[in-house]
Amino acid sequence: DVVMTQSPLSLPVTLGQPASISCRSSQSLVHSNGNTYLNWFQQRPGQSPRRLIYKVSNRDSGVPDRFSGSGSGTDFTLKISRVEAEDVGVYYCMQGTHWPPWTFGQGTKVEIK
Amino acid sequence: QVQLVESGGGVVQPGGSLTLSCAASGFTFSRYGMHWVRQAPGKGLECVAFIQYDGSEKYYTDSVKGRFTVSRDNSKNTLYLQMSGLRADDTAVYYCANGDSGSYPYWGQGTLVTVSS
């Protein structure tokens, strides 16, 4: 299975400040069709996961533009340009290139300082 | 809009059985592979089972092989997960999610399975 490694696992952030989460995969996530299936999910406390980003950098409908994804190959990053209170939760990266199975990172807990 | 509604969770004794259901609406269920993803308390996310859109292919994570069975009824837009031989480490919230282009665009609200004596 492809191992997804996130860092940091805990991220205290001041409101209005930027935040960055790294995700590394044990294999390249470039699919044979040329696409890179790297996703980011947000899970607020007590809620189901919600997809924020797909194929590295595509924001889902309704996702604020303060969220951005970047990266290639095995190294990826989720950035929040200015953290707001509603951004508190756990963020997961997930690869959908290599099957089976699709695999998740361990999660990064974002909290307000 | 897309809705995935899980049901069937509850408290069960070790060794017991439970069947989860996921009712889908708002998309053409019969065209998509479907996944069961679970989350143990305070832990991360793990895909435990998958079924192809027509039932022709199935996947199980190693820890549930031989104990869990995934199935679907496309005429009822419903996904199932039959669980037997339940163990304490199966305790988790179980989510159904549709798989699309290497991603899970939609998730249900989850159903909690607690294995305890």
PDB file of N, CA, C and O in Angstrom, chain A residues 1 37 39 41 43 47-51 54-55 60 92 94-97 99-102 104-106, chain B residues 35 37 39 43-47 49-50 57 59 95 98-105 107-110:
ATOM      1  N   ASP A   1       0.831  -1.192   0.000  1.00  0.00           N
ATOM      2  CA  ASP A   1       0.000   0.000   0.000  1.00  0.00           C
ATOM      3  C   ASP A   1       0.876   1.257   0.000  1.00  0.00           C
ATOM      4  O   ASP A   1       1.970   1.262   0.572  1.00  0.00           O
ATOM      5  N   TYR A  37      -3.707  12.038  -8.511  1.00  0.00           N
ATOM      6  CA  TYR A  37      -4.910  11.982  -7.686  1.00  0.00           C
ATOM      7  C   TYR A  37      -4.559  12.148  -6.211  1.00  0.00           C
ATOM      8  O   TYR A  37      -4.577  11.203  -5.423  1.00  0.00           O
ATOM      9  N   ASN A  39      -5.731  14.262  -2.884  1.00  0.00           N
ATOM     10  CA  ASN A  39      -6.887  14.981  -2.352  1.00  0.00           C
ATOM     11  C   ASN A  39      -6.593  15.483  -0.943  1.00  0.00           C
ATOM     12  O   ASN A  39      -5.774  14.915  -0.219  1.00  0.00           O
ATOM     13  N   PHE A  41      -8.861  16.556   2.600  1.00  0.00           N
ATOM     14  CA  PHE A  41     -10.159  16.545   3.270  1.00  0.00           C
ATOM     15  C   PHE A  41     -10.051  17.302   4.586  1.00  0.00           C
ATOM     16  O   PHE A  41      -9.018  17.274   5.258  1.00  0.00           O
ATOM     17  N   GLN A  43     -12.002  17.600   8.312  1.00  0.00           N
ATOM     18  CA  GLN A  43     -12.989  17.012   9.211  1.00  0.00           C
ATOM     19  C   GLN A  43     -13.127  17.899  10.443  1.00  0.00           C
ATOM     20  O   GLN A  43     -12.251  17.905  11.311  1.00  0.00           O
ATOM     21  N   GLN A  47     -18.005  16.023  12.767  1.00  0.00           N
ATOM     22  CA  GLN A  47     -18.573  15.967  11.416  1.00  0.00           C
ATOM     23  C   GLN A  47     -17.893  14.916  10.559  1.00  0.00           C
ATOM     24  O   GLN A  47     -16.827  14.401  10.907  1.00  0.00           O
ATOM     25  N   SER A  48     -18.527  14.626   9.435  1.00  0.00           N
ATOM     26  CA  SER A  48     -17.925  13.731   8.447  1.00  0.00           C
ATOM     27  C   SER A  48     -16.820  14.478   7.709  1.00  0.00           C
ATOM     28  O   SER A  48     -16.818  15.715   7.675  1.00  0.00           O
ATOM     29  N   PRO A  49     -15.916  13.732   7.097  1.00  0.00           N
ATOM     30  CA  PRO A  49     -14.924  14.405   6.248  1.00  0.00           C
ATOM     31  C   PRO A  49     -15.603  15.124   5.082  1.00  0.00           C
ATOM     32  O   PRO A  49     -16.650  14.702   4.598  1.00  0.00           O
ATOM     33  N   ARG A  50     -14.971  16.197   4.660  1.00  0.00           N
ATOM     34  CA  ARG A  50     -15.458  17.000   3.536  1.00  0.00           C
ATOM     35  C   ARG A  50     -14.272  17.235   2.609  1.00  0.00           C
ATOM     36  O   ARG A  50     -13.202  17.633   3.065  1.00  0.00           O
ATOM     37  N   ARG A  51     -14.457  16.966   1.336  1.00  0.00           N
ATOM     38  CA  ARG A  51     -13.353  17.183   0.408  1.00  0.00           C
ATOM     39  C   ARG A  51     -13.175  18.675   0.150  1.00  0.00           C
ATOM     40  O   ARG A  51     -14.141  19.392  -0.111  1.00  0.00           O
ATOM     41  N   TYR A  54      -9.077  18.395  -4.867  1.00  0.00           N
ATOM     42  CA  TYR A  54      -8.859  17.154  -5.609  1.00  0.00           C
ATOM     43  C   TYR A  54      -7.856  17.401  -6.725  1.00  0.00           C
ATOM     44  O   TYR A  54      -7.673  18.533  -7.169  1.00  0.00           O
ATOM     45  N   LYS A  55      -7.220  16.342  -7.154  1.00  0.00           N
ATOM     46  CA  LYS A  55      -6.155  16.415  -8.169  1.00  0.00           C
ATOM     47  C   LYS A  55      -5.207  17.570  -7.879  1.00  0.00           C
ATOM     48  O   LYS A  55      -4.985  18.467  -8.703  1.00  0.00           O
ATOM     49  N   ASP A  60     -12.910  22.356  -4.354  1.00  0.00           N
ATOM     50  CA  ASP A  60     -14.314  21.974  -4.518  1.00  0.00           C
ATOM     51  C   ASP A  60     -15.196  23.220  -4.432  1.00  0.00           C
ATOM     52  O   ASP A  60     -14.809  24.257  -3.873  1.00  0.00           O
ATOM     53  N   TYR A  92      -6.770  15.761   6.290  1.00  0.00           N
ATOM     54  CA  TYR A  92      -6.193  14.525   5.779  1.00  0.00           C
ATOM     55  C   TYR A  92      -5.837  14.673   4.306  1.00  0.00           C
ATOM     56  O   TYR A  92      -6.645  15.177   3.517  1.00  0.00           O
ATOM     57  N   MET A  94      -5.045  12.316   0.920  1.00  0.00           N
ATOM     58  CA  MET A  94      -5.435  10.985   0.466  1.00  0.00           C
ATOM     59  C   MET A  94      -4.997  10.791  -0.969  1.00  0.00           C
ATOM     60  O   MET A  94      -5.169  11.702  -1.797  1.00  0.00           O
ATOM     61  N   GLN A  95      -4.430   9.621  -1.260  1.00  0.00           N
ATOM     62  CA  GLN A  95      -4.053   9.339  -2.638  1.00  0.00           C
ATOM     63  C   GLN A  95      -5.074   8.405  -3.275  1.00  0.00           C
ATOM     64  O   GLN A  95      -5.493   7.424  -2.665  1.00  0.00           O
ATOM     65  N   GLY A  96      -5.446   8.733  -4.512  1.00  0.00           N
ATOM     66  CA  GLY A  96      -6.380   7.915  -5.266  1.00  0.00           C
ATOM     67  C   GLY A  96      -5.772   7.426  -6.569  1.00  0.00           C
ATOM     68  O   GLY A  96      -6.491   7.073  -7.501  1.00  0.00           O
ATOM     69  N   THR A  97      -4.442   7.408  -6.618  1.00  0.00           N
ATOM     70  CA  THR A  97      -3.743   6.957  -7.840  1.00  0.00           C
ATOM     71  C   THR A  97      -3.548   5.457  -7.859  1.00  0.00           C
ATOM     72  O   THR A  97      -3.773   4.788  -8.875  1.00  0.00           O
ATOM     73  N   TRP A  99      -4.368   1.726  -6.609  1.00  0.00           N
ATOM     74  CA  TRP A  99      -5.470   0.918  -6.088  1.00  0.00           C
ATOM     75  C   TRP A  99      -5.110  -0.548  -6.254  1.00  0.00           C
ATOM     76  O   TRP A  99      -4.616  -0.942  -7.309  1.00  0.00           O
ATOM     77  N   PRO A 100      -5.459  -1.428  -5.325  1.00  0.00           N
ATOM     78  CA  PRO A 100      -6.045  -1.054  -4.011  1.00  0.00           C
ATOM     79  C   PRO A 100      -4.970  -0.871  -2.957  1.00  0.00           C
ATOM     80  O   PRO A 100      -3.878  -1.401  -3.106  1.00  0.00           O
ATOM     81  N   PRO A 101      -5.311  -0.193  -1.846  1.00  0.00           N
ATOM     82  CA  PRO A 101      -6.474   0.672  -1.698  1.00  0.00           C
ATOM     83  C   PRO A 101      -6.067   2.136  -1.853  1.00  0.00           C
ATOM     84  O   PRO A 101      -4.874   2.447  -1.920  1.00  0.00           O
ATOM     85  N   TRP A 102      -7.009   3.028  -1.913  1.00  0.00           N
ATOM     86  CA  TRP A 102      -6.711   4.449  -1.721  1.00  0.00           C
ATOM     87  C   TRP A 102      -6.344   4.632  -0.257  1.00  0.00           C
ATOM     88  O   TRP A 102      -6.947   3.994   0.615  1.00  0.00           O
ATOM     89  N   PHE A 104      -4.931   7.164   3.158  1.00  0.00           N
ATOM     90  CA  PHE A 104      -4.963   8.466   3.800  1.00  0.00           C
ATOM     91  C   PHE A 104      -3.700   8.715   4.613  1.00  0.00           C
ATOM     92  O   PHE A 104      -3.064   7.765   5.103  1.00  0.00           O
ATOM     93  N   GLY A 105      -3.369   9.987   4.796  1.00  0.00           N
ATOM     94  CA  GLY A 105      -2.368  10.358   5.778  1.00  0.00           C
ATOM     95  C   GLY A 105      -2.951  10.233   7.183  1.00  0.00           C
ATOM     96  O   GLY A 105      -4.148   9.977   7.364  1.00  0.00           O
ATOM     97  N   GLN A 106      -2.099  10.445   8.183  1.00  0.00           N
ATOM     98  CA  GLN A 106      -2.516  10.246   9.582  1.00  0.00           C
ATOM     99  C   GLN A 106      -3.425  11.356  10.091  1.00  0.00           C
ATOM    100  O   GLN A 106      -4.108  11.206  11.107  1.00  0.00           O
TER     101      GLN A 106
ATOM    102  N   HIS B  35     -17.491   2.693  -1.585  1.00  0.00           N
ATOM    103  CA  HIS B  35     -16.525   2.322  -0.557  1.00  0.00           C
ATOM    104  C   HIS B  35     -17.150   2.423   0.827  1.00  0.00           C
ATOM    105  O   HIS B  35     -18.015   3.269   1.067  1.00  0.00           O
ATOM    106  N   VAL B  37     -15.581   3.329   4.434  1.00  0.00           N
ATOM    107  CA  VAL B  37     -14.397   3.881   5.096  1.00  0.00           C
ATOM    108  C   VAL B  37     -14.726   3.981   6.584  1.00  0.00           C
ATOM    109  O   VAL B  37     -15.798   4.462   6.949  1.00  0.00           O
ATOM    110  N   GLN B  39     -13.515   4.900  10.763  1.00  0.00           N
ATOM    111  CA  GLN B  39     -12.690   5.763  11.608  1.00  0.00           C
ATOM    112  C   GLN B  39     -12.869   5.328  13.053  1.00  0.00           C
ATOM    113  O   GLN B  39     -13.919   5.561  13.654  1.00  0.00           O
ATOM    114  N   LYS B  43      -9.054   8.246  15.830  1.00  0.00           N
ATOM    115  CA  LYS B  43      -8.058   7.774  14.867  1.00  0.00           C
ATOM    116  C   LYS B  43      -8.337   8.309  13.469  1.00  0.00           C
ATOM    117  O   LYS B  43      -9.248   9.113  13.259  1.00  0.00           O
ATOM    118  N   GLY B  44      -7.553   7.837  12.504  1.00  0.00           N
ATOM    119  CA  GLY B  44      -7.663   8.292  11.129  1.00  0.00           C
ATOM    120  C   GLY B  44      -8.640   7.473  10.307  1.00  0.00           C
ATOM    121  O   GLY B  44      -9.448   6.708  10.840  1.00  0.00           O
ATOM    122  N   LEU B  45      -8.559   7.652   9.000  1.00  0.00           N
ATOM    123  CA  LEU B  45      -9.516   7.072   8.059  1.00  0.00           C
ATOM    124  C   LEU B  45      -8.902   5.880   7.325  1.00  0.00           C
ATOM    125  O   LEU B  45      -7.737   5.919   6.918  1.00  0.00           O
ATOM    126  N   GLU B  46      -9.725   4.846   7.139  1.00  0.00           N
ATOM    127  CA  GLU B  46      -9.247   3.616   6.507  1.00  0.00           C
ATOM    128  C   GLU B  46     -10.344   3.041   5.617  1.00  0.00           C
ATOM    129  O   GLU B  46     -11.469   2.829   6.056  1.00  0.00           O
ATOM    130  N   CYS B  47      -9.998   2.776   4.357  1.00  0.00           N
ATOM    131  CA  CYS B  47     -10.933   2.107   3.461  1.00  0.00           C
ATOM    132  C   CYS B  47     -10.970   0.641   3.824  1.00  0.00           C
ATOM    133  O   CYS B  47      -9.932  -0.027   3.790  1.00  0.00           O
ATOM    134  N   ALA B  49     -13.652  -1.594   2.624  1.00  0.00           N
ATOM    135  CA  ALA B  49     -14.282  -2.412   1.590  1.00  0.00           C
ATOM    136  C   ALA B  49     -14.676  -1.547   0.400  1.00  0.00           C
ATOM    137  O   ALA B  49     -14.960  -0.357   0.544  1.00  0.00           O
ATOM    138  N   PHE B  50     -14.704  -2.201  -0.745  1.00  0.00           N
ATOM    139  CA  PHE B  50     -15.070  -1.539  -2.002  1.00  0.00           C
ATOM    140  C   PHE B  50     -15.848  -2.525  -2.853  1.00  0.00           C
ATOM    141  O   PHE B  50     -15.579  -3.730  -2.843  1.00  0.00           O
ATOM    142  N   GLU B  57     -16.311  -6.496  -8.980  1.00  0.00           N
ATOM    143  CA  GLU B  57     -15.028  -6.462  -8.271  1.00  0.00           C
ATOM    144  C   GLU B  57     -15.281  -6.008  -6.843  1.00  0.00           C
ATOM    145  O   GLU B  57     -16.074  -5.090  -6.599  1.00  0.00           O
ATOM    146  N   TYR B  59     -13.137  -5.420  -2.900  1.00  0.00           N
ATOM    147  CA  TYR B  59     -11.876  -5.305  -2.177  1.00  0.00           C
ATOM    148  C   TYR B  59     -12.182  -5.259  -0.692  1.00  0.00           C
ATOM    149  O   TYR B  59     -13.178  -4.662  -0.261  1.00  0.00           O
ATOM    150  N   TYR B  95     -18.370   5.014   7.383  1.00  0.00           N
ATOM    151  CA  TYR B  95     -18.902   5.926   6.381  1.00  0.00           C
ATOM    152  C   TYR B  95     -18.999   5.198   5.038  1.00  0.00           C
ATOM    153  O   TYR B  95     -18.123   4.397   4.691  1.00  0.00           O
ATOM    154  N   ASN B  98     -18.874   7.503  -2.261  1.00  0.00           N
ATOM    155  CA  ASN B  98     -18.760   7.076  -3.656  1.00  0.00           C
ATOM    156  C   ASN B  98     -17.376   7.416  -4.169  1.00  0.00           C
ATOM    157  O   ASN B  98     -16.829   8.469  -3.854  1.00  0.00           O
ATOM    158  N   GLY B  99     -16.819   6.495  -4.906  1.00  0.00           N
ATOM    159  CA  GLY B  99     -15.492   6.704  -5.466  1.00  0.00           C
ATOM    160  C   GLY B  99     -15.597   7.260  -6.870  1.00  0.00           C
ATOM    161  O   GLY B  99     -16.323   6.714  -7.698  1.00  0.00           O
ATOM    162  N   ASP B 100     -14.891   8.324  -7.124  1.00  0.00           N
ATOM    163  CA  ASP B 100     -14.966   8.957  -8.448  1.00  0.00           C
ATOM    164  C   ASP B 100     -13.628   9.586  -8.767  1.00  0.00           C
ATOM    165  O   ASP B 100     -13.187  10.490  -8.053  1.00  0.00           O
ATOM    166  N   SER B 101     -12.987   9.097  -9.844  1.00  0.00           N
ATOM    167  CA  SER B 101     -11.730   9.694 -10.316  1.00  0.00           C
ATOM    168  C   SER B 101     -10.728   9.873  -9.190  1.00  0.00           C
ATOM    169  O   SER B 101     -10.232  10.973  -8.955  1.00  0.00           O
ATOM    170  N   GLY B 102     -10.451   8.782  -8.510  1.00  0.00           N
ATOM    171  CA  GLY B 102      -9.418   8.814  -7.489  1.00  0.00           C
ATOM    172  C   GLY B 102      -9.745   9.660  -6.285  1.00  0.00           C
ATOM    173  O   GLY B 102      -8.836  10.188  -5.632  1.00  0.00           O
ATOM    174  N   SER B 103     -11.025   9.765  -5.965  1.00  0.00           N
ATOM    175  CA  SER B 103     -11.399  10.626  -4.848  1.00  0.00           C
ATOM    176  C   SER B 103     -12.729  10.202  -4.245  1.00  0.00           C
ATOM    177  O   SER B 103     -13.443   9.368  -4.785  1.00  0.00           O
ATOM    178  N   TYR B 104     -13.030  10.809  -3.113  1.00  0.00           N
ATOM    179  CA  TYR B 104     -14.321  10.627  -2.445  1.00  0.00           C
ATOM    180  C   TYR B 104     -15.003  11.994  -2.380  1.00  0.00           C
ATOM    181  O   TYR B 104     -14.851  12.713  -1.399  1.00  0.00           O
ATOM    182  N   PRO B 105     -15.762  12.346  -3.407  1.00  0.00           N
ATOM    183  CA  PRO B 105     -16.381  13.674  -3.374  1.00  0.00           C
ATOM    184  C   PRO B 105     -17.502  13.814  -2.357  1.00  0.00           C
ATOM    185  O   PRO B 105     -17.769  14.910  -1.884  1.00  0.00           O
ATOM    186  N   TRP B 107     -19.587  12.047   1.153  1.00  0.00           N
ATOM    187  CA  TRP B 107     -19.568  11.137   2.290  1.00  0.00           C
ATOM    188  C   TRP B 107     -20.937  11.158   2.969  1.00  0.00           C
ATOM    189  O   TRP B 107     -21.622  12.183   2.959  1.00  0.00           O
ATOM    190  N   GLY B 108     -21.272  10.044   3.612  1.00  0.00           N
ATOM    191  CA  GLY B 108     -22.448  10.041   4.464  1.00  0.00           C
ATOM    192  C   GLY B 108     -22.109  10.617   5.834  1.00  0.00           C
ATOM    193  O   GLY B 108     -20.981  11.055   6.080  1.00  0.00           O
ATOM    194  N   GLN B 109     -23.091  10.583   6.726  1.00  0.00           N
ATOM    195  CA  GLN B 109     -22.876  11.125   8.082  1.00  0.00           C
ATOM    196  C   GLN B 109     -22.236  10.089   9.007  1.00  0.00           C
ATOM    197  O   GLN B 109     -21.774  10.419  10.088  1.00  0.00           O
ATOM    198  N   GLY B 110     -22.209   8.849   8.542  1.00  0.00           N
ATOM    199  CA  GLY B 110     -21.569   7.795   9.320  1.00  0.00           C
ATOM    200  C   GLY B 110     -22.527   7.115  10.278  1.00  0.00           C
ATOM    201  O   GLY B 110     -23.540   7.671  10.697  1.00  0.00           O
TER     202      GLY B 110
END
